[in-house]
Coordinates of C-alpha atoms in Angstrom, one line a residue:
M1 CA 146.4 -33.2 52.2
S2 CA 145.4 -36.9 51.3
R3 CA 147.4 -39.1 49.1
D4 CA 144.6 -38.8 46.4
S5 CA 144.7 -35.0 46.6
R6 CA 148.5 -34.9 46.1
Y7 CA 148.2 -37.5 43.1
L8 CA 145.6 -35.4 41.6
E9 CA 147.4 -32.1 42.0
S10 CA 150.5 -33.5 40.5
I11 CA 148.6 -34.9 37.5
L12 CA 146.9 -31.6 36.9
H13 CA 150.2 -29.6 37.2
H14 CA 152.0 -32.1 34.9
D15 CA 149.4 -32.7 32.3
I16 CA 147.8 -29.2 32.3
P17 CA 150.7 -26.8 33.0
L18 CA 148.3 -23.7 33.0
T19 CA 147.1 -25.1 36.5
R20 CA 150.5 -24.2 37.9
E21 CA 150.2 -20.7 36.6
M22 CA 146.8 -20.4 37.9
G23 CA 148.1 -21.5 41.5
L24 CA 145.5 -24.2 41.5
K25 CA 145.6 -26.5 44.6
V26 CA 143.6 -29.6 45.5
L27 CA 142.2 -28.9 49.0
D28 CA 140.1 -32.1 49.7
W29 CA 138.7 -35.3 48.4
Q30 CA 136.4 -37.2 50.5
H31 CA 132.7 -38.2 50.7
G32 CA 132.3 -38.0 46.9
Q33 CA 133.3 -34.4 46.9
L34 CA 136.4 -32.6 45.4
Q35 CA 137.4 -29.2 46.5
L36 CA 139.9 -27.0 44.7
H37 CA 141.5 -23.7 45.7
L38 CA 142.1 -20.8 43.3
P39 CA 144.0 -17.8 44.6
L40 CA 142.7 -14.4 43.5
Q41 CA 146.1 -12.9 43.0
A42 CA 147.2 -15.2 40.2
N43 CA 143.7 -14.8 38.5
I44 CA 142.9 -11.3 39.1
N45 CA 141.3 -8.9 36.4
H46 CA 141.3 -5.2 35.8
K47 CA 138.3 -4.9 38.1
S48 CA 140.3 -6.6 41.0
T49 CA 137.9 -9.6 40.9
M50 CA 138.7 -13.1 39.6
F51 CA 139.0 -13.3 35.7
G52 CA 135.9 -15.2 34.2
G53 CA 138.1 -17.4 32.2
S54 CA 140.1 -18.6 35.2
L55 CA 136.7 -19.3 36.9
Y56 CA 135.5 -21.3 33.8
C57 CA 138.8 -23.3 33.8
G58 CA 138.6 -24.1 37.7
A59 CA 135.0 -25.2 37.2
V60 CA 135.9 -27.6 34.3
L61 CA 138.9 -28.8 36.1
A62 CA 136.9 -29.6 39.3
G63 CA 134.7 -31.9 37.1
W64 CA 137.7 -33.5 35.3
G65 CA 139.4 -34.0 38.6
W66 CA 136.3 -35.4 40.4
L67 CA 135.9 -37.8 37.5
H68 CA 139.5 -38.8 37.4
L69 CA 139.6 -39.8 41.2
Q70 CA 136.2 -41.5 41.1
L71 CA 137.2 -43.8 38.2
R72 CA 140.5 -44.5 39.9
E73 CA 138.5 -45.6 43.1
E74 CA 136.3 -47.7 40.8
G75 CA 139.4 -49.4 39.3
V76 CA 138.9 -47.8 35.9
E77 CA 142.1 -46.5 34.7
D78 CA 142.1 -47.1 30.9
G79 CA 139.9 -44.1 29.8
H80 CA 140.4 -40.6 28.6
I81 CA 138.4 -37.9 30.1
V82 CA 137.3 -34.8 27.9
I83 CA 134.8 -32.1 28.4
Q84 CA 132.3 -32.0 25.6
E85 CA 130.0 -29.2 26.6
G86 CA 129.7 -26.6 29.4
Q87 CA 127.3 -24.0 30.7
I88 CA 128.4 -21.4 33.3
S89 CA 126.7 -18.6 35.0
Y90 CA 128.5 -15.9 37.2
P91 CA 125.8 -14.6 39.6
L92 CA 128.3 -12.9 42.1
P93 CA 131.9 -11.5 41.7
V94 CA 134.8 -13.6 43.1
T95 CA 136.6 -10.9 45.2
R96 CA 138.6 -13.3 47.4
D97 CA 140.5 -16.6 46.9
A98 CA 137.9 -19.1 45.9
T99 CA 137.0 -22.7 46.5
V100 CA 135.8 -24.8 43.5
I101 CA 133.5 -27.7 44.4
C102 CA 132.3 -30.8 42.6
Q103 CA 129.7 -33.2 44.1
A104 CA 129.0 -36.7 43.2
P105 CA 126.0 -37.2 40.9
E106 CA 123.2 -39.6 41.9
E107 CA 124.5 -43.1 42.6
K108 CA 122.2 -44.5 39.9
V109 CA 123.4 -42.0 37.3
W110 CA 127.1 -42.9 38.3
K111 CA 126.5 -46.7 38.1
R112 CA 124.7 -46.3 34.7
F113 CA 127.8 -44.3 33.4
V114 CA 130.3 -46.9 34.6
A115 CA 128.3 -49.8 33.0
T116 CA 127.9 -47.9 29.9
Y117 CA 131.7 -47.3 29.5
K118 CA 132.5 -50.9 30.4
R119 CA 130.0 -52.1 27.7
H120 CA 130.7 -49.6 24.9
G121 CA 134.1 -48.1 25.7
R122 CA 132.5 -44.6 25.8
A123 CA 130.1 -42.9 28.2
R124 CA 128.8 -39.3 29.0
L125 CA 128.3 -37.9 32.4
T126 CA 127.1 -34.5 33.4
L127 CA 128.8 -33.1 36.6
E128 CA 127.7 -29.9 38.5
T129 CA 130.5 -27.8 40.0
W130 CA 130.3 -24.3 41.8
I131 CA 132.7 -21.6 43.2
V132 CA 132.4 -19.7 46.4
N133 CA 134.4 -16.9 47.8
D134 CA 136.5 -18.2 50.7
G135 CA 134.4 -17.8 53.9
S136 CA 131.2 -17.8 52.1
E137 CA 128.7 -20.6 51.0
E138 CA 126.9 -18.3 48.5
R139 CA 127.5 -19.6 45.0
A140 CA 129.3 -17.0 42.9
V141 CA 129.6 -19.4 40.0
A142 CA 127.6 -22.2 38.8
F143 CA 128.8 -24.7 36.2
S144 CA 127.3 -27.8 34.4
G145 CA 129.7 -29.8 32.4
Q146 CA 129.2 -32.8 30.1
Y147 CA 132.3 -35.0 30.2
V148 CA 132.9 -37.9 28.0
L149 CA 135.0 -41.0 28.9
H150 CA 136.4 -42.9 26.0
R151 CA 139.1 -45.6 25.4

């Protein structure tokens, strides 16, 4: 696990205690992609699949974590990140441990977001995250979240 991954995991577990109960772990942070791990056992429902609320939470946190790490790399550490809006779909059940993935937006979208924040002290960014069953690349959950960064 990289230093950035350990750093993010400690922030999440400290600032959002629910993440400890969910067993959420930071798997990987590289090439503009964040991967989180969600264990089935800590998030199981009555159908022996992963609880939809846990999946939503994991999807939101992947975007939040991605933005937190990317801003830190950019040297922007004076802002507060909040989720403003989110849309989620659950095309497949999650029947095993899961990997939650957040990928960087287009470079020009990112640059505009940072410039807007530096100029106005507030900016909005839409991030896409998705969740796969371990061992599969098929998207079991698709999430689009609008995050706001403000001073």
